[in-house]
PDB file of C-alpha atoms in Angstrom:
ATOM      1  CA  UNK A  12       0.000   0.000   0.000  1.00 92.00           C
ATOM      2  CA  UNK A  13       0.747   3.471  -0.654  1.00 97.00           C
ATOM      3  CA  UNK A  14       1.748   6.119   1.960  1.00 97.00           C
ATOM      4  CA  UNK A  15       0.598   9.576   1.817  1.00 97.00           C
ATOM      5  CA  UNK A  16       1.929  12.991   3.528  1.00 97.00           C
ATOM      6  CA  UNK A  17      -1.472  15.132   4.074  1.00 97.00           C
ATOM      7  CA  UNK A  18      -1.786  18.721   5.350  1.00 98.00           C
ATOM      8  CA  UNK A  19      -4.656  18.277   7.775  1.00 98.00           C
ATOM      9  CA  UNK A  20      -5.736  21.188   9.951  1.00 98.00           C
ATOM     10  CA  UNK A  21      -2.641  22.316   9.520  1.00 97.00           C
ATOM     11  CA  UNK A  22      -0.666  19.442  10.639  1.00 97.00           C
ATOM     12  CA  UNK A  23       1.406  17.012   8.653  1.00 98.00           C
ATOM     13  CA  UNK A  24      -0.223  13.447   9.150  1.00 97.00           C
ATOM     14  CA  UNK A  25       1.458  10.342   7.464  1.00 97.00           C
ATOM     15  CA  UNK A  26      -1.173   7.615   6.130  1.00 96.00           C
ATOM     16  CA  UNK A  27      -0.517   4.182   4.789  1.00 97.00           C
ATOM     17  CA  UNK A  28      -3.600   3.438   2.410  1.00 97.00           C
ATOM     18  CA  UNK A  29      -5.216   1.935  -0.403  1.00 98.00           C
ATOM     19  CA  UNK A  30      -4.969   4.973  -3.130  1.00 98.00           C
ATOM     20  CA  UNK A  31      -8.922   4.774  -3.083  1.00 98.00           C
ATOM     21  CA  UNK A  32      -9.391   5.344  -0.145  1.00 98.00           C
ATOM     22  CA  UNK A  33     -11.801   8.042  -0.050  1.00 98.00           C
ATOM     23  CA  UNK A  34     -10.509  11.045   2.305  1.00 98.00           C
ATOM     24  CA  UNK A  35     -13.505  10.534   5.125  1.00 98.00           C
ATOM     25  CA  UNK A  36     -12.381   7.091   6.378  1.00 98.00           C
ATOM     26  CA  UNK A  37      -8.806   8.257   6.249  1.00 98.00           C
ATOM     27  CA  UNK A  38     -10.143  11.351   8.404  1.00 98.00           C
ATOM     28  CA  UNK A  39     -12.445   9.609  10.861  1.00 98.00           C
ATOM     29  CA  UNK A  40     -11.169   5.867  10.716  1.00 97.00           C
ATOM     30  CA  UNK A  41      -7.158   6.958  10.512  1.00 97.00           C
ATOM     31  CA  UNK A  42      -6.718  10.033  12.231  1.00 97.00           C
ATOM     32  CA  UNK A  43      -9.996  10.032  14.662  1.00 97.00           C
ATOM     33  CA  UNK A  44     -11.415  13.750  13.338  1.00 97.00           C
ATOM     34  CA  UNK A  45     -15.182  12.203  13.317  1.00 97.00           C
ATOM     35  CA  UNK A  46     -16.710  15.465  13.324  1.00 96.00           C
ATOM     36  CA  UNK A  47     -16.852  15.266   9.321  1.00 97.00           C
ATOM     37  CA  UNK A  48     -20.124  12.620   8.911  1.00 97.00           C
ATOM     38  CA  UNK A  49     -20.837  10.086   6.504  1.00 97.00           C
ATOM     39  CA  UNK A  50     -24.172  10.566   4.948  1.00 95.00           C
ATOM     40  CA  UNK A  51     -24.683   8.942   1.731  1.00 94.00           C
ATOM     41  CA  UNK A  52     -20.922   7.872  -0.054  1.00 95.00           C
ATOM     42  CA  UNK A  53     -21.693   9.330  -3.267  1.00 95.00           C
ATOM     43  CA  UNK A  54     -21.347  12.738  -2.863  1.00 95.00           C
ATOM     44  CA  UNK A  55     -24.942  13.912  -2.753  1.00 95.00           C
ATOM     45  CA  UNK A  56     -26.375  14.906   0.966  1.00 96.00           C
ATOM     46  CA  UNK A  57     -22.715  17.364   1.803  1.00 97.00           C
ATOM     47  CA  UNK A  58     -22.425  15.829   5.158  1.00 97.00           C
ATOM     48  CA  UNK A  59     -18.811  14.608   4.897  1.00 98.00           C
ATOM     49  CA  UNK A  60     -17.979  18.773   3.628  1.00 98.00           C
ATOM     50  CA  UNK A  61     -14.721  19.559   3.540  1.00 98.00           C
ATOM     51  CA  UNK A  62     -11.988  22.338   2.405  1.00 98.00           C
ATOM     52  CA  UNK A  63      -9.659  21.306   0.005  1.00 98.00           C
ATOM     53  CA  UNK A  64      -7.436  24.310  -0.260  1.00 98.00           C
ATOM     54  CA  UNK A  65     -10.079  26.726   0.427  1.00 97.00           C
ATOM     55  CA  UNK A  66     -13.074  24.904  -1.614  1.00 98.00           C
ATOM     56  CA  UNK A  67     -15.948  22.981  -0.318  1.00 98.00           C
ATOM     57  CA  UNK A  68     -15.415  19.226  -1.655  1.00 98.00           C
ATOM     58  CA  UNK A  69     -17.233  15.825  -0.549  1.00 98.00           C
ATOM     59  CA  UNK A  70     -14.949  13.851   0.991  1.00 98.00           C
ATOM     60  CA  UNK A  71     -17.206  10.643   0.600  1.00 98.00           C
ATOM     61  CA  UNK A  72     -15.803  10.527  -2.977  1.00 97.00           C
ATOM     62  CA  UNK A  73     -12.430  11.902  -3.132  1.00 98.00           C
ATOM     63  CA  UNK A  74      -9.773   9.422  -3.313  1.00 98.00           C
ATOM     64  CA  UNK A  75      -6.921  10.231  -0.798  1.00 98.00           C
ATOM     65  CA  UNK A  76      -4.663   9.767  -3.717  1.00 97.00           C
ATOM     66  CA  UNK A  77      -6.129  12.752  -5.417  1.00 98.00           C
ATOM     67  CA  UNK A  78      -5.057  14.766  -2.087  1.00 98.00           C
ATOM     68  CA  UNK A  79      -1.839  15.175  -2.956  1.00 95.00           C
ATOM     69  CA  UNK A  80      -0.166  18.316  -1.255  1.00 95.00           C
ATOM     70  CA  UNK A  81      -3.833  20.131  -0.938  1.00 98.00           C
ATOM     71  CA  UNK A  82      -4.287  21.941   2.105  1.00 98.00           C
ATOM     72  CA  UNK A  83      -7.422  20.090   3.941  1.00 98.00           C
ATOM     73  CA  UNK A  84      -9.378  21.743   6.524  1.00 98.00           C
ATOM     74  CA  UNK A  85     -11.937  19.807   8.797  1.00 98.00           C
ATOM     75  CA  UNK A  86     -14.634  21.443  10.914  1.00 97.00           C
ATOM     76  CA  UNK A  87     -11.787  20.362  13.894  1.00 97.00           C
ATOM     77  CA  UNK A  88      -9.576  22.697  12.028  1.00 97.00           C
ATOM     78  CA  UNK A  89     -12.200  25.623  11.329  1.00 96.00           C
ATOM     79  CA  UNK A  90     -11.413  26.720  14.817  1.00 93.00           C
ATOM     80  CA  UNK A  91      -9.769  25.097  18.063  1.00 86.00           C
ATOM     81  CA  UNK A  92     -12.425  26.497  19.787  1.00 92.00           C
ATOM     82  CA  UNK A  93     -15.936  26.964  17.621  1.00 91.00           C
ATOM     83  CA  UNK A  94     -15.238  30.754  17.493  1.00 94.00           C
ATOM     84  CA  UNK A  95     -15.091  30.904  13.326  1.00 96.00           C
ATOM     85  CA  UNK A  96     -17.837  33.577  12.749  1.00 96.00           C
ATOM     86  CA  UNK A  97     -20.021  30.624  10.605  1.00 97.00           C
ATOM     87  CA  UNK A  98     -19.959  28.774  13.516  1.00 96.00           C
ATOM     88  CA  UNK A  99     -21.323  31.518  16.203  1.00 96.00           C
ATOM     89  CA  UNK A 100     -23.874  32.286  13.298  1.00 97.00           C
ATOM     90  CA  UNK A 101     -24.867  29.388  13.614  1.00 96.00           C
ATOM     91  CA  UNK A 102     -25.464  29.218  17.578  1.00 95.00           C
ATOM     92  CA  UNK A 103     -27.069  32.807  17.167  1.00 96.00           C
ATOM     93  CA  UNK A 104     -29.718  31.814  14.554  1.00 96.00           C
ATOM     94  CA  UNK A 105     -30.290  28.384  16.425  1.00 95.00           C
ATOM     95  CA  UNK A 106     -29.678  26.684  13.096  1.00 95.00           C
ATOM     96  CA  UNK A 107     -29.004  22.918  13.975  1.00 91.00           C
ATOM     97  CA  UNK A 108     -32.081  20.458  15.614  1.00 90.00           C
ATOM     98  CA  UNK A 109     -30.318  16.950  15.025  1.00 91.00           C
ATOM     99  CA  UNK A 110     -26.949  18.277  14.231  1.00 89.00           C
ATOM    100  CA  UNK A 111     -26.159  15.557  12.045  1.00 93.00           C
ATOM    101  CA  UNK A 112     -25.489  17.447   9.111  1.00 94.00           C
ATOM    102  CA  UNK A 113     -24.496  21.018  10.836  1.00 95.00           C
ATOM    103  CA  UNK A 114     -20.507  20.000  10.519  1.00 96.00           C
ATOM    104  CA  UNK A 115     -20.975  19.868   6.042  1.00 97.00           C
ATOM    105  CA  UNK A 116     -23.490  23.384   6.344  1.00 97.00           C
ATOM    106  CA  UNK A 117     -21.008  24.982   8.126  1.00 98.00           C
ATOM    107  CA  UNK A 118     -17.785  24.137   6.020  1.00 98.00           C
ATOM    108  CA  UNK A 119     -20.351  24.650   2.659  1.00 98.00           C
ATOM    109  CA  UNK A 120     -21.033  28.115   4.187  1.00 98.00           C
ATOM    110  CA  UNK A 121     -17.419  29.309   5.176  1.00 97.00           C
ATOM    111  CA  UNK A 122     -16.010  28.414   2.195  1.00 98.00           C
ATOM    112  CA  UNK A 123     -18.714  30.405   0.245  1.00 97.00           C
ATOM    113  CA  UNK A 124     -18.221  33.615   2.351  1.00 97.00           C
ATOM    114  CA  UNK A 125     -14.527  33.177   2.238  1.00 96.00           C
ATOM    115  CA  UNK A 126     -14.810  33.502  -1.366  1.00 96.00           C
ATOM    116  CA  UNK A 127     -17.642  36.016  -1.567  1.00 96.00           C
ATOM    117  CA  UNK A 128     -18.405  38.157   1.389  1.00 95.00           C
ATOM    118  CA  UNK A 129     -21.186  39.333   0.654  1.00 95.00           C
ATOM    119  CA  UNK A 130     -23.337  36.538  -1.274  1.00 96.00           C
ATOM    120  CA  UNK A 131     -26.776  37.376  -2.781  1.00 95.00           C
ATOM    121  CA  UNK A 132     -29.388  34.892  -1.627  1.00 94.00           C
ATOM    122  CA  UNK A 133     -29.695  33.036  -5.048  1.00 96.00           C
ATOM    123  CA  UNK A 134     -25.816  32.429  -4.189  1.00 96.00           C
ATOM    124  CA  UNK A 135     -26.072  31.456  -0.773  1.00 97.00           C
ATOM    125  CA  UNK A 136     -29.145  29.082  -2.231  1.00 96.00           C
ATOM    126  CA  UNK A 137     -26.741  27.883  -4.835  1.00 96.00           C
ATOM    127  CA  UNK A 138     -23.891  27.116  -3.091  1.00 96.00           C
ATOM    128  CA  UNK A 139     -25.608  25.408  -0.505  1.00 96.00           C
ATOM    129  CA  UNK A 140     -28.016  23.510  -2.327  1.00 93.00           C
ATOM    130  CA  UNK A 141     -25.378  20.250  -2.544  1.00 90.00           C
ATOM    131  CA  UNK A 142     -26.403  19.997   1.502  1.00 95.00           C
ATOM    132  CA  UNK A 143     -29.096  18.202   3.008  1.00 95.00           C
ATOM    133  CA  UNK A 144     -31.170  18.813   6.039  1.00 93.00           C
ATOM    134  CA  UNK A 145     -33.343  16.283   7.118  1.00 92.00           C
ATOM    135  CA  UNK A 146     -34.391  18.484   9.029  1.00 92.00           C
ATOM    136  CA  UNK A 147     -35.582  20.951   7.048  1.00 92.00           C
ATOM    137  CA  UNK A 148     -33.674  24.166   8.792  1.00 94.00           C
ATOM    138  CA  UNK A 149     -33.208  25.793   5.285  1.00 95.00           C
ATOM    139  CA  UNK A 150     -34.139  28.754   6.551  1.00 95.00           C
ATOM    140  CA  UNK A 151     -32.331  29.427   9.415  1.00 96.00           C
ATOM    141  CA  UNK A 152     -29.566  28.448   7.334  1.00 96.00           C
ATOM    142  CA  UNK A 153     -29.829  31.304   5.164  1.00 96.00           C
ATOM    143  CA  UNK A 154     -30.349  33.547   7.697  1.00 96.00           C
ATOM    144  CA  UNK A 155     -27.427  32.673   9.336  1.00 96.00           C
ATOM    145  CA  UNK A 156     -25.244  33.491   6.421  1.00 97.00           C
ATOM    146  CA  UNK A 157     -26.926  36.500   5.445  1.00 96.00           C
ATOM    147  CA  UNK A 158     -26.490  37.459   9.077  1.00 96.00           C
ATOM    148  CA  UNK A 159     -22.981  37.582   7.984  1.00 95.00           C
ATOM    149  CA  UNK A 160     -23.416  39.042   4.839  1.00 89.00           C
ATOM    150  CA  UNK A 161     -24.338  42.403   6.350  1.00 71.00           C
ATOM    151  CA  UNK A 162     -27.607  41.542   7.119  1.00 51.00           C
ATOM    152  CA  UNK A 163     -30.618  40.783   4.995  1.00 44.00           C
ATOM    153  CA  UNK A 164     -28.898  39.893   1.430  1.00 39.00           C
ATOM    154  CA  UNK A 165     -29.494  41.676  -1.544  1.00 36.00           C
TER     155      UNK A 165
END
């Protein structure tokens, strides 16, 4: 088996793997960060969000041999102690009910505003479409990130 060098939270980690092996069960199985959930393996519900150098990717489908030197960032690595401004929006707007999925909104989310500040609500509904909330705390969701957008989004 291959071995990999990964850039995880910030930290080097050295894996031993199958080069399929898709990045969550190297995260949660290999290096115990299990706040990244398995939903549905192909890439559909969000729940197993990531950042791959910035970018919100599924890690249910991405092969940890298609890692390479990326940068990945894992709602562990968002912030050592759940101050990232998603994550108090979050709390403030009483988004989650089950939680289940919260971990995927919240990277989806941050990596939008990262990349656009100030989102327009067809963007925030577009860019977080790819997650699923049983749920249903769509919402709350939006007004969570629109909370950060300034307020009520254009």
């Amino acid at each position: 088996m291959p071995t990999y060098t990964l850039n995880i939270n910030d930290e080097k980690q050295t894996i031993t793997t199958d080069a399929d092996t898709p990045l969550l069960w190297v995260l949660r199985d290999d290096l115990d960060l299990v706040g990244t959930k398995f939903g549905c393996g192909i890439a559909q519900c969000g729940a197993c969000t990531v950042h791959l150098n910035g970018s919100a990717v599924r890690s249910c489908s991405l092969p940890i041999s298609a890692v390479g030197e990326s940068k990945v960032t894992t709602i562990e690595g968002l912030s050592e102690d759940a101050s990232h401004p998603v994550q108090k929006a979050w709390l403030e707007h009483d988004v989650a009910q089950c939680g289940y999925c919260q971990a995927g909104q919240i990277m989806s989310a941050s990596a939008l505003l990262a990349k656009n500040p100030n989102p327009s609500e067809d963007e925030i509904v577009e860019s977080m479409n790819g997650n699923i909330c049983r749920c249903g705390t769509y919402g709350r969701i939006k007004t969570a990130i629109q909370s950060l957008a300034g307020g009520e989004a254009k």
